[in-house]
Amino acid sequence: MSAPPTTSRGPRRFGWPQRVFSQVLLMQLAIITGVTVLVTGLFLAPLSAQLDDQAMRRALAIAQSTAAQPQISAALQSTEPRPDGAVQAAAERIRRATGAEYVVIMDKQGVRWSHTDSSRIGDVVSTDPSTALAGRSVMEIDSGTLGRSARGKVPLLDGSDRVVGAVSVGIAYDSVRARLLATIPGLFAYAGGALAVGALAAYLISRRLQRQTHDLAFSDISALLTEREAMLHSIREGVVALDRTGRIRLLNDEAQRLLGLGPDAAGRQLDEALGEGRTTDVLAGRVIGDDLVTVRGSRVLLANRMPTDDGGAVVTLRDRTELEYLGRELDSTHGLIDALRAQDHEHANRLHTLLGLLELEMHEEAVEFVTEVVGVHRATAEQVTEKVQDPLLASLLVGKATVAAERGVALRMAPGTLLPDRLVDPRGLVTVLGNLVDNALDAAAGSADARIEVGLRAEGRTVVLRVRDSGPGVPADDHESIFMEGWSTKELPAHGKRGLGLPLVRRLAERQGGSVSVSDAPEGGAVFTVVLPEALAEPERLGVPAPGGPAPLGPPTPGGPPAPVRPTTSGDAL
């Protein structure tokens, strides 16, 4: 259900690629690149702010340490602002020790007592010191005479905690920017590595996708899906697709019809949708082989299972019901032809005997001979129609009795047989009885004292059917196997399949809520018993008087005309 990729490419054009592989690869690369750039930007933005904050806190810490030295505040109150003064010397010592850009100490008027450029000592500071002189600490990024810097300003207190000045410490902002720029190459290296790994993963995933999609374009996939849906629902063969877990992925209209499922079966487990049985085992692959025969409901199906690369399978189903009926009709026709050929020889022998009696002028003997021959066949028909009042079943048994006699098997009715003409589904019972009698004939033929005994009786609305033969019987280990599709001990017939009759008997019985079983006869052979609840209609529904009313017409009187029997062939049974 796949098609090769389109081979007609046409002229190469630049633009958005058409292949699934190329489109997915480009989209994944674009996503990975975008994510990498976004993550890098989101990382750099807070990093810059973090570095600024660290620089300002460092400057504030140096300023606080400087202001905490009492000799500085004392020198500020007792000396003059000079380049060689004690305040300048202490400030320069702290600046060199901490690596700060400058350490400026000022009095309450904002006059510098220390500066990196000693010529600026005695001048007023270039930035507003009012906040620090008011007793509050300050952290900021600002520009002054030495350029842009991260600053920390704190008040300078004397021994009585009075503000006598302020300390301003600056960290060169170029060093902060240098730290930020120094982290960028490493960050880009990590980002590039992540991008390369992501690109490689995207390429590998896209290559796998390319193999799985057979390098198709999205338009080709859409067309294939449309064509597949059209083919699946138009073919007259059932198609069921399963995944590796046995879940139904899809089934077409014909498969729904053959299996008796609805569209909601897709997505369910096979065992859950179909239940236990041979059909489920065949579809699930638990039964291996080609052209496997199975029975689903009243249909005979031919199944073939083909595994797929992903561990699933595709199962095709063909309806062989009509073909199976025709094959069994052909088998029955061959049997009838053989029986008619034998009857033709027997009839010719009887005519020759009759002709010889007449030529010898033994007229009384000729009359007795004809009466005897006719009476035997008439007695058989009357015996059957007297006990089995349904015309279809009676016709079947009369025909089977003739075939059995030609094969050297005696077919007789069991004592107590009595079945009224009130069957709800006479054709279904004909199928069941025909299959059982045919199997019994095959089993009894060639045995000593070959015979078949058929019993039919009504128990309320339930019909109990028993067929007993004088054959070898059924081994106890095979009492269940004989009802499975494909199980048979016979040679293949003309239509090439065996092992369907008894499974159909069981399906027909179970469909009516009944059962079928096999047991061993005390004197040898097998006994098949079929119980069909509610197989008989209520008497009122068929115009038969209820109990206590006028009795129905009885069987024909001896010597009178036999009950009418509709002709049938043994092909009525599968």
PDB file of N, CA and C in Angstrom, residues 430-519:
ATOM      1  N   VAL A 430     -31.633 -28.730   8.506  1.00  0.00           N
ATOM      2  CA  VAL A 430     -31.240 -29.562   7.371  1.00  0.00           C
ATOM      3  C   VAL A 430     -29.718 -29.553   7.213  1.00  0.00           C
ATOM      4  N   THR A 431     -29.119 -28.356   7.363  1.00  0.00           N
ATOM      5  CA  THR A 431     -27.658 -28.262   7.266  1.00  0.00           C
ATOM      6  C   THR A 431     -26.983 -29.070   8.363  1.00  0.00           C
ATOM      7  N   VAL A 432     -27.489 -28.932   9.592  1.00  0.00           N
ATOM      8  CA  VAL A 432     -26.893 -29.665  10.715  1.00  0.00           C
ATOM      9  C   VAL A 432     -27.029 -31.169  10.508  1.00  0.00           C
ATOM     10  N   LEU A 433     -28.252 -31.632  10.196  1.00  0.00           N
ATOM     11  CA  LEU A 433     -28.482 -33.071  10.036  1.00  0.00           C
ATOM     12  C   LEU A 433     -27.720 -33.622   8.836  1.00  0.00           C
ATOM     13  N   GLY A 434     -27.705 -32.889   7.722  1.00  0.00           N
ATOM     14  CA  GLY A 434     -26.983 -33.359   6.543  1.00  0.00           C
ATOM     15  C   GLY A 434     -25.503 -33.546   6.800  1.00  0.00           C
ATOM     16  N   ASN A 435     -24.876 -32.602   7.513  1.00  0.00           N
ATOM     17  CA  ASN A 435     -23.452 -32.734   7.837  1.00  0.00           C
ATOM     18  C   ASN A 435     -23.198 -33.947   8.711  1.00  0.00           C
ATOM     19  N   LEU A 436     -24.019 -34.115   9.739  1.00  0.00           N
ATOM     20  CA  LEU A 436     -23.802 -35.235  10.655  1.00  0.00           C
ATOM     21  C   LEU A 436     -24.020 -36.582   9.969  1.00  0.00           C
ATOM     22  N   VAL A 437     -25.052 -36.690   9.101  1.00  0.00           N
ATOM     23  CA  VAL A 437     -25.296 -37.948   8.396  1.00  0.00           C
ATOM     24  C   VAL A 437     -24.169 -38.239   7.410  1.00  0.00           C
ATOM     25  N   ASP A 438     -23.693 -37.210   6.697  1.00  0.00           N
ATOM     26  CA  ASP A 438     -22.591 -37.427   5.757  1.00  0.00           C
ATOM     27  C   ASP A 438     -21.351 -37.933   6.482  1.00  0.00           C
ATOM     28  N   ASN A 439     -21.014 -37.297   7.621  1.00  0.00           N
ATOM     29  CA  ASN A 439     -19.855 -37.762   8.395  1.00  0.00           C
ATOM     30  C   ASN A 439     -20.069 -39.180   8.908  1.00  0.00           C
ATOM     31  N   ALA A 440     -21.290 -39.477   9.341  1.00  0.00           N
ATOM     32  CA  ALA A 440     -21.573 -40.824   9.832  1.00  0.00           C
ATOM     33  C   ALA A 440     -21.459 -41.854   8.714  1.00  0.00           C
ATOM     34  N   LEU A 441     -21.921 -41.532   7.495  1.00  0.00           N
ATOM     35  CA  LEU A 441     -21.790 -42.437   6.355  1.00  0.00           C
ATOM     36  C   LEU A 441     -20.328 -42.744   6.064  1.00  0.00           C
ATOM     37  N   ASP A 442     -19.476 -41.668   6.076  1.00  0.00           N
ATOM     38  CA  ASP A 442     -18.056 -41.879   5.814  1.00  0.00           C
ATOM     39  C   ASP A 442     -17.422 -42.754   6.890  1.00  0.00           C
ATOM     40  N   ALA A 443     -17.869 -42.575   8.139  1.00  0.00           N
ATOM     41  CA  ALA A 443     -17.284 -43.352   9.236  1.00  0.00           C
ATOM     42  C   ALA A 443     -17.764 -44.798   9.239  1.00  0.00           C
ATOM     43  N   ALA A 444     -19.065 -45.020   8.929  1.00  0.00           N
ATOM     44  CA  ALA A 444     -19.633 -46.371   9.031  1.00  0.00           C
ATOM     45  C   ALA A 444     -19.342 -47.229   7.811  1.00  0.00           C
ATOM     46  N   ALA A 445     -19.137 -46.608   6.653  1.00  0.00           N
ATOM     47  CA  ALA A 445     -18.929 -47.371   5.423  1.00  0.00           C
ATOM     48  C   ALA A 445     -17.720 -48.298   5.570  1.00  0.00           C
ATOM     49  N   GLY A 446     -17.894 -49.536   5.242  1.00  0.00           N
ATOM     50  CA  GLY A 446     -16.810 -50.509   5.314  1.00  0.00           C
ATOM     51  C   GLY A 446     -16.681 -51.195   6.646  1.00  0.00           C
ATOM     52  N   SER A 447     -17.436 -50.779   7.659  1.00  0.00           N
ATOM     53  CA  SER A 447     -17.362 -51.445   8.962  1.00  0.00           C
ATOM     54  C   SER A 447     -18.294 -52.660   8.984  1.00  0.00           C
ATOM     55  N   ALA A 448     -18.088 -53.527   9.942  1.00  0.00           N
ATOM     56  CA  ALA A 448     -18.955 -54.694  10.088  1.00  0.00           C
ATOM     57  C   ALA A 448     -20.331 -54.246  10.573  1.00  0.00           C
ATOM     58  N   ASP A 449     -21.370 -54.826   9.941  1.00  0.00           N
ATOM     59  CA  ASP A 449     -22.740 -54.446  10.287  1.00  0.00           C
ATOM     60  C   ASP A 449     -22.903 -52.932  10.252  1.00  0.00           C
ATOM     61  N   ALA A 450     -22.523 -52.327   9.103  1.00  0.00           N
ATOM     62  CA  ALA A 450     -22.539 -50.867   8.973  1.00  0.00           C
ATOM     63  C   ALA A 450     -23.958 -50.337   9.123  1.00  0.00           C
ATOM     64  N   ARG A 451     -24.098 -49.340   9.995  1.00  0.00           N
ATOM     65  CA  ARG A 451     -25.427 -48.794  10.234  1.00  0.00           C
ATOM     66  C   ARG A 451     -25.297 -47.368  10.778  1.00  0.00           C
ATOM     67  N   ILE A 452     -26.390 -46.636  10.597  1.00  0.00           N
ATOM     68  CA  ILE A 452     -26.520 -45.280  11.144  1.00  0.00           C
ATOM     69  C   ILE A 452     -27.894 -45.190  11.780  1.00  0.00           C
ATOM     70  N   GLU A 453     -27.955 -44.577  12.936  1.00  0.00           N
ATOM     71  CA  GLU A 453     -29.229 -44.395  13.623  1.00  0.00           C
ATOM     72  C   GLU A 453     -29.434 -42.903  13.869  1.00  0.00           C
ATOM     73  N   VAL A 454     -30.565 -42.390  13.381  1.00  0.00           N
ATOM     74  CA  VAL A 454     -30.891 -40.973  13.502  1.00  0.00           C
ATOM     75  C   VAL A 454     -32.078 -40.831  14.447  1.00  0.00           C
ATOM     76  N   GLY A 455     -31.909 -39.968  15.459  1.00  0.00           N
ATOM     77  CA  GLY A 455     -32.985 -39.717  16.411  1.00  0.00           C
ATOM     78  C   GLY A 455     -33.320 -38.243  16.469  1.00  0.00           C
ATOM     79  N   LEU A 456     -34.605 -37.917  16.364  1.00  0.00           N
ATOM     80  CA  LEU A 456     -35.088 -36.537  16.447  1.00  0.00           C
ATOM     81  C   LEU A 456     -36.291 -36.521  17.394  1.00  0.00           C
ATOM     82  N   ARG A 457     -36.213 -35.669  18.393  1.00  0.00           N
ATOM     83  CA  ARG A 457     -37.371 -35.581  19.280  1.00  0.00           C
ATOM     84  C   ARG A 457     -37.510 -34.152  19.794  1.00  0.00           C
ATOM     85  N   ALA A 458     -38.734 -33.817  20.171  1.00  0.00           N
ATOM     86  CA  ALA A 458     -39.048 -32.491  20.688  1.00  0.00           C
ATOM     87  C   ALA A 458     -39.264 -32.572  22.190  1.00  0.00           C
ATOM     88  N   GLU A 459     -38.634 -31.622  22.918  1.00  0.00           N
ATOM     89  CA  GLU A 459     -38.839 -31.489  24.356  1.00  0.00           C
ATOM     90  C   GLU A 459     -39.315 -30.071  24.611  1.00  0.00           C
ATOM     91  N   GLY A 460     -40.648 -29.893  24.551  1.00  0.00           N
ATOM     92  CA  GLY A 460     -41.179 -28.535  24.596  1.00  0.00           C
ATOM     93  C   GLY A 460     -40.875 -27.852  23.277  1.00  0.00           C
ATOM     94  N   ARG A 461     -40.152 -26.742  23.326  1.00  0.00           N
ATOM     95  CA  ARG A 461     -39.730 -26.052  22.105  1.00  0.00           C
ATOM     96  C   ARG A 461     -38.286 -26.389  21.736  1.00  0.00           C
ATOM     97  N   THR A 462     -37.677 -27.318  22.477  1.00  0.00           N
ATOM     98  CA  THR A 462     -36.297 -27.711  22.215  1.00  0.00           C
ATOM     99  C   THR A 462     -36.270 -28.962  21.348  1.00  0.00           C
ATOM    100  N   VAL A 463     -35.368 -28.956  20.359  1.00  0.00           N
ATOM    101  CA  VAL A 463     -35.151 -30.106  19.487  1.00  0.00           C
ATOM    102  C   VAL A 463     -33.832 -30.755  19.873  1.00  0.00           C
ATOM    103  N   VAL A 464     -33.877 -32.075  20.116  1.00  0.00           N
ATOM    104  CA  VAL A 464     -32.673 -32.848  20.416  1.00  0.00           C
ATOM    105  C   VAL A 464     -32.422 -33.805  19.259  1.00  0.00           C
ATOM    106  N   LEU A 465     -31.255 -33.699  18.650  1.00  0.00           N
ATOM    107  CA  LEU A 465     -30.887 -34.497  17.482  1.00  0.00           C
ATOM    108  C   LEU A 465     -29.692 -35.365  17.843  1.00  0.00           C
ATOM    109  N   ARG A 466     -29.802 -36.677  17.529  1.00  0.00           N
ATOM    110  CA  ARG A 466     -28.695 -37.598  17.770  1.00  0.00           C
ATOM    111  C   ARG A 466     -28.442 -38.407  16.516  1.00  0.00           C
ATOM    112  N   VAL A 467     -27.169 -38.539  16.162  1.00  0.00           N
ATOM    113  CA  VAL A 467     -26.762 -39.366  15.023  1.00  0.00           C
ATOM    114  C   VAL A 467     -25.688 -40.323  15.539  1.00  0.00           C
ATOM    115  N   ARG A 468     -25.975 -41.621  15.418  1.00  0.00           N
ATOM    116  CA  ARG A 468     -25.065 -42.658  15.911  1.00  0.00           C
ATOM    117  C   ARG A 468     -24.594 -43.484  14.725  1.00  0.00           C
ATOM    118  N   ASP A 469     -23.294 -43.814  14.693  1.00  0.00           N
ATOM    119  CA  ASP A 469     -22.753 -44.637  13.605  1.00  0.00           C
ATOM    120  C   ASP A 469     -22.005 -45.819  14.194  1.00  0.00           C
ATOM    121  N   SER A 470     -21.692 -46.769  13.319  1.00  0.00           N
ATOM    122  CA  SER A 470     -20.971 -47.972  13.734  1.00  0.00           C
ATOM    123  C   SER A 470     -19.509 -47.927  13.336  1.00  0.00           C
ATOM    124  N   GLY A 471     -19.000 -46.708  13.119  1.00  0.00           N
ATOM    125  CA  GLY A 471     -17.609 -46.570  12.698  1.00  0.00           C
ATOM    126  C   GLY A 471     -16.628 -46.750  13.838  1.00  0.00           C
ATOM    127  N   PRO A 472     -15.384 -46.342  13.628  1.00  0.00           N
ATOM    128  CA  PRO A 472     -14.344 -46.546  14.643  1.00  0.00           C
ATOM    129  C   PRO A 472     -14.476 -45.616  15.845  1.00  0.00           C
ATOM    130  N   GLY A 473     -15.320 -44.588  15.763  1.00  0.00           N
ATOM    131  CA  GLY A 473     -15.472 -43.656  16.871  1.00  0.00           C
ATOM    132  C   GLY A 473     -14.459 -42.527  16.815  1.00  0.00           C
ATOM    133  N   VAL A 474     -14.549 -41.634  17.789  1.00  0.00           N
ATOM    134  CA  VAL A 474     -13.654 -40.480  17.875  1.00  0.00           C
ATOM    135  C   VAL A 474     -12.827 -40.605  19.147  1.00  0.00           C
ATOM    136  N   PRO A 475     -11.496 -40.554  19.056  1.00  0.00           N
ATOM    137  CA  PRO A 475     -10.672 -40.625  20.273  1.00  0.00           C
ATOM    138  C   PRO A 475     -11.045 -39.525  21.259  1.00  0.00           C
ATOM    139  N   ALA A 476     -10.928 -39.819  22.548  1.00  0.00           N
ATOM    140  CA  ALA A 476     -11.318 -38.859  23.586  1.00  0.00           C
ATOM    141  C   ALA A 476     -10.514 -37.562  23.480  1.00  0.00           C
ATOM    142  N   ASP A 477      -9.253 -37.654  23.053  1.00  0.00           N
ATOM    143  CA  ASP A 477      -8.422 -36.451  22.947  1.00  0.00           C
ATOM    144  C   ASP A 477      -8.885 -35.526  21.838  1.00  0.00           C
ATOM    145  N   ASP A 478      -9.670 -36.033  20.889  1.00  0.00           N
ATOM    146  CA  ASP A 478     -10.102 -35.233  19.740  1.00  0.00           C
ATOM    147  C   ASP A 478     -11.549 -34.781  19.843  1.00  0.00           C
ATOM    148  N   HIS A 479     -12.168 -34.948  21.005  1.00  0.00           N
ATOM    149  CA  HIS A 479     -13.579 -34.573  21.133  1.00  0.00           C
ATOM    150  C   HIS A 479     -13.801 -33.081  20.936  1.00  0.00           C
ATOM    151  N   GLU A 480     -12.802 -32.249  21.231  1.00  0.00           N
ATOM    152  CA  GLU A 480     -12.916 -30.815  20.993  1.00  0.00           C
ATOM    153  C   GLU A 480     -12.270 -30.416  19.675  1.00  0.00           C
ATOM    154  N   SER A 481     -11.216 -31.115  19.278  1.00  0.00           N
ATOM    155  CA  SER A 481     -10.497 -30.736  18.055  1.00  0.00           C
ATOM    156  C   SER A 481     -11.357 -30.889  16.811  1.00  0.00           C
ATOM    157  N   ILE A 482     -12.269 -31.877  16.791  1.00  0.00           N
ATOM    158  CA  ILE A 482     -13.045 -32.120  15.577  1.00  0.00           C
ATOM    159  C   ILE A 482     -13.956 -30.954  15.241  1.00  0.00           C
ATOM    160  N   PHE A 483     -14.216 -30.065  16.198  1.00  0.00           N
ATOM    161  CA  PHE A 483     -15.076 -28.911  15.941  1.00  0.00           C
ATOM    162  C   PHE A 483     -14.283 -27.668  15.562  1.00  0.00           C
ATOM    163  N   MET A 484     -12.981 -27.820  15.333  1.00  0.00           N
ATOM    164  CA  MET A 484     -12.141 -26.698  14.919  1.00  0.00           C
ATOM    165  C   MET A 484     -12.002 -26.704  13.409  1.00  0.00           C
ATOM    166  N   GLU A 485     -11.941 -25.484  12.828  1.00  0.00           N
ATOM    167  CA  GLU A 485     -11.820 -25.370  11.375  1.00  0.00           C
ATOM    168  C   GLU A 485     -10.511 -25.985  10.902  1.00  0.00           C
ATOM    169  N   GLY A 486     -10.584 -26.728   9.820  1.00  0.00           N
ATOM    170  CA  GLY A 486      -9.401 -27.307   9.214  1.00  0.00           C
ATOM    171  C   GLY A 486      -9.032 -28.680   9.732  1.00  0.00           C
ATOM    172  N   TRP A 487      -9.680 -29.158  10.820  1.00  0.00           N
ATOM    173  CA  TRP A 487      -9.354 -30.484  11.367  1.00  0.00           C
ATOM    174  C   TRP A 487     -10.150 -31.539  10.621  1.00  0.00           C
ATOM    175  N   SER A 488      -9.470 -32.518  10.066  1.00  0.00           N
ATOM    176  CA  SER A 488     -10.152 -33.582   9.331  1.00  0.00           C
ATOM    177  C   SER A 488      -9.205 -34.753   9.169  1.00  0.00           C
ATOM    178  N   THR A 489      -9.792 -35.952   9.066  1.00  0.00           N
ATOM    179  CA  THR A 489      -9.008 -37.165   8.799  1.00  0.00           C
ATOM    180  C   THR A 489      -9.253 -37.676   7.387  1.00  0.00           C
ATOM    181  N   LYS A 490     -10.057 -36.923   6.594  1.00  0.00           N
ATOM    182  CA  LYS A 490     -10.423 -37.379   5.253  1.00  0.00           C
ATOM    183  C   LYS A 490      -9.492 -36.787   4.213  1.00  0.00           C
ATOM    184  N   GLU A 491      -9.499 -37.385   3.032  1.00  0.00           N
ATOM    185  CA  GLU A 491      -8.753 -36.842   1.917  1.00  0.00           C
ATOM    186  C   GLU A 491      -9.436 -35.573   1.417  1.00  0.00           C
ATOM    187  N   LEU A 492      -8.630 -34.727   0.763  1.00  0.00           N
ATOM    188  CA  LEU A 492      -9.179 -33.473   0.258  1.00  0.00           C
ATOM    189  C   LEU A 492     -10.199 -33.733  -0.840  1.00  0.00           C
ATOM    190  N   PRO A 493     -11.346 -33.013  -0.808  1.00  0.00           N
ATOM    191  CA  PRO A 493     -12.337 -33.160  -1.873  1.00  0.00           C
ATOM    192  C   PRO A 493     -11.953 -32.334  -3.086  1.00  0.00           C
ATOM    193  N   ALA A 494     -12.882 -32.249  -4.032  1.00  0.00           N
ATOM    194  CA  ALA A 494     -12.595 -31.542  -5.284  1.00  0.00           C
ATOM    195  C   ALA A 494     -12.319 -30.069  -5.042  1.00  0.00           C
ATOM    196  N   HIS A 495     -12.980 -29.453  -4.063  1.00  0.00           N
ATOM    197  CA  HIS A 495     -12.786 -28.021  -3.825  1.00  0.00           C
ATOM    198  C   HIS A 495     -11.597 -27.748  -2.920  1.00  0.00           C
ATOM    199  N   GLY A 496     -10.871 -28.776  -2.501  1.00  0.00           N
ATOM    200  CA  GLY A 496      -9.583 -28.587  -1.861  1.00  0.00           C
ATOM    201  C   GLY A 496      -9.591 -28.231  -0.404  1.00  0.00           C
ATOM    202  N   LYS A 497     -10.719 -28.247   0.301  1.00  0.00           N
ATOM    203  CA  LYS A 497     -10.765 -27.897   1.713  1.00  0.00           C
ATOM    204  C   LYS A 497     -11.566 -28.932   2.481  1.00  0.00           C
ATOM    205  N   ARG A 498     -11.142 -29.192   3.710  1.00  0.00           N
ATOM    206  CA  ARG A 498     -11.844 -30.105   4.591  1.00  0.00           C
ATOM    207  C   ARG A 498     -11.945 -29.460   5.971  1.00  0.00           C
ATOM    208  N   GLY A 499     -12.688 -30.127   6.861  1.00  0.00           N
ATOM    209  CA  GLY A 499     -12.750 -29.673   8.236  1.00  0.00           C
ATOM    210  C   GLY A 499     -13.633 -28.466   8.452  1.00  0.00           C
ATOM    211  N   LEU A 500     -14.714 -28.343   7.659  1.00  0.00           N
ATOM    212  CA  LEU A 500     -15.614 -27.202   7.819  1.00  0.00           C
ATOM    213  C   LEU A 500     -17.000 -27.606   8.272  1.00  0.00           C
ATOM    214  N   GLY A 501     -17.407 -28.873   8.035  1.00  0.00           N
ATOM    215  CA  GLY A 501     -18.766 -29.294   8.330  1.00  0.00           C
ATOM    216  C   GLY A 501     -19.100 -29.212   9.800  1.00  0.00           C
ATOM    217  N   LEU A 502     -18.296 -29.848  10.652  1.00  0.00           N
ATOM    218  CA  LEU A 502     -18.569 -29.837  12.087  1.00  0.00           C
ATOM    219  C   LEU A 502     -18.436 -28.450  12.700  1.00  0.00           C
ATOM    220  N   PRO A 503     -17.443 -27.630  12.315  1.00  0.00           N
ATOM    221  CA  PRO A 503     -17.438 -26.251  12.833  1.00  0.00           C
ATOM    222  C   PRO A 503     -18.703 -25.479  12.468  1.00  0.00           C
ATOM    223  N   LEU A 504     -19.211 -25.694  11.247  1.00  0.00           N
ATOM    224  CA  LEU A 504     -20.454 -25.020  10.875  1.00  0.00           C
ATOM    225  C   LEU A 504     -21.626 -25.539  11.700  1.00  0.00           C
ATOM    226  N   VAL A 505     -21.625 -26.841  11.987  1.00  0.00           N
ATOM    227  CA  VAL A 505     -22.684 -27.387  12.837  1.00  0.00           C
ATOM    228  C   VAL A 505     -22.656 -26.707  14.204  1.00  0.00           C
ATOM    229  N   ARG A 506     -21.450 -26.578  14.765  1.00  0.00           N
ATOM    230  CA  ARG A 506     -21.355 -25.921  16.077  1.00  0.00           C
ATOM    231  C   ARG A 506     -21.800 -24.463  15.988  1.00  0.00           C
ATOM    232  N   ARG A 507     -21.392 -23.734  14.934  1.00  0.00           N
ATOM    233  CA  ARG A 507     -21.781 -22.332  14.815  1.00  0.00           C
ATOM    234  C   ARG A 507     -23.289 -22.194  14.683  1.00  0.00           C
ATOM    235  N   LEU A 508     -23.909 -23.055  13.880  1.00  0.00           N
ATOM    236  CA  LEU A 508     -25.359 -22.985  13.722  1.00  0.00           C
ATOM    237  C   LEU A 508     -26.070 -23.297  15.038  1.00  0.00           C
ATOM    238  N   ALA A 509     -25.548 -24.271  15.787  1.00  0.00           N
ATOM    239  CA  ALA A 509     -26.161 -24.604  17.064  1.00  0.00           C
ATOM    240  C   ALA A 509     -25.999 -23.467  18.073  1.00  0.00           C
ATOM    241  N   GLU A 510     -24.784 -22.906  18.143  1.00  0.00           N
ATOM    242  CA  GLU A 510     -24.542 -21.828  19.098  1.00  0.00           C
ATOM    243  C   GLU A 510     -25.305 -20.567  18.727  1.00  0.00           C
ATOM    244  N   ARG A 511     -25.510 -20.347  17.426  1.00  0.00           N
ATOM    245  CA  ARG A 511     -26.269 -19.162  17.011  1.00  0.00           C
ATOM    246  C   ARG A 511     -27.704 -19.230  17.516  1.00  0.00           C
ATOM    247  N   GLN A 512     -28.235 -20.432  17.699  1.00  0.00           N
ATOM    248  CA  GLN A 512     -29.580 -20.596  18.231  1.00  0.00           C
ATOM    249  C   GLN A 512     -29.567 -20.846  19.741  1.00  0.00           C
ATOM    250  N   GLY A 513     -28.405 -20.603  20.370  1.00  0.00           N
ATOM    251  CA  GLY A 513     -28.304 -20.794  21.805  1.00  0.00           C
ATOM    252  C   GLY A 513     -28.148 -22.243  22.216  1.00  0.00           C
ATOM    253  N   GLY A 514     -27.825 -23.132  21.280  1.00  0.00           N
ATOM    254  CA  GLY A 514     -27.706 -24.550  21.572  1.00  0.00           C
ATOM    255  C   GLY A 514     -26.273 -24.997  21.692  1.00  0.00           C
ATOM    256  N   SER A 515     -26.076 -26.317  21.580  1.00  0.00           N
ATOM    257  CA  SER A 515     -24.748 -26.895  21.738  1.00  0.00           C
ATOM    258  C   SER A 515     -24.668 -28.174  20.931  1.00  0.00           C
ATOM    259  N   VAL A 516     -23.446 -28.627  20.688  1.00  0.00           N
ATOM    260  CA  VAL A 516     -23.191 -29.884  20.006  1.00  0.00           C
ATOM    261  C   VAL A 516     -22.061 -30.585  20.734  1.00  0.00           C
ATOM    262  N   SER A 517     -22.159 -31.893  20.883  1.00  0.00           N
ATOM    263  CA  SER A 517     -21.139 -32.662  21.584  1.00  0.00           C
ATOM    264  C   SER A 517     -21.015 -34.028  20.937  1.00  0.00           C
ATOM    265  N   VAL A 518     -19.930 -34.716  21.242  1.00  0.00           N
ATOM    266  CA  VAL A 518     -19.687 -36.050  20.723  1.00  0.00           C
ATOM    267  C   VAL A 518     -19.311 -36.955  21.887  1.00  0.00           C
ATOM    268  N   SER A 519     -19.749 -38.201  21.814  1.00  0.00           N
ATOM    269  CA  SER A 519     -19.435 -39.196  22.839  1.00  0.00           C
ATOM    270  C   SER A 519     -19.275 -40.553  22.162  1.00  0.00           C
TER     271      SER A 519
END
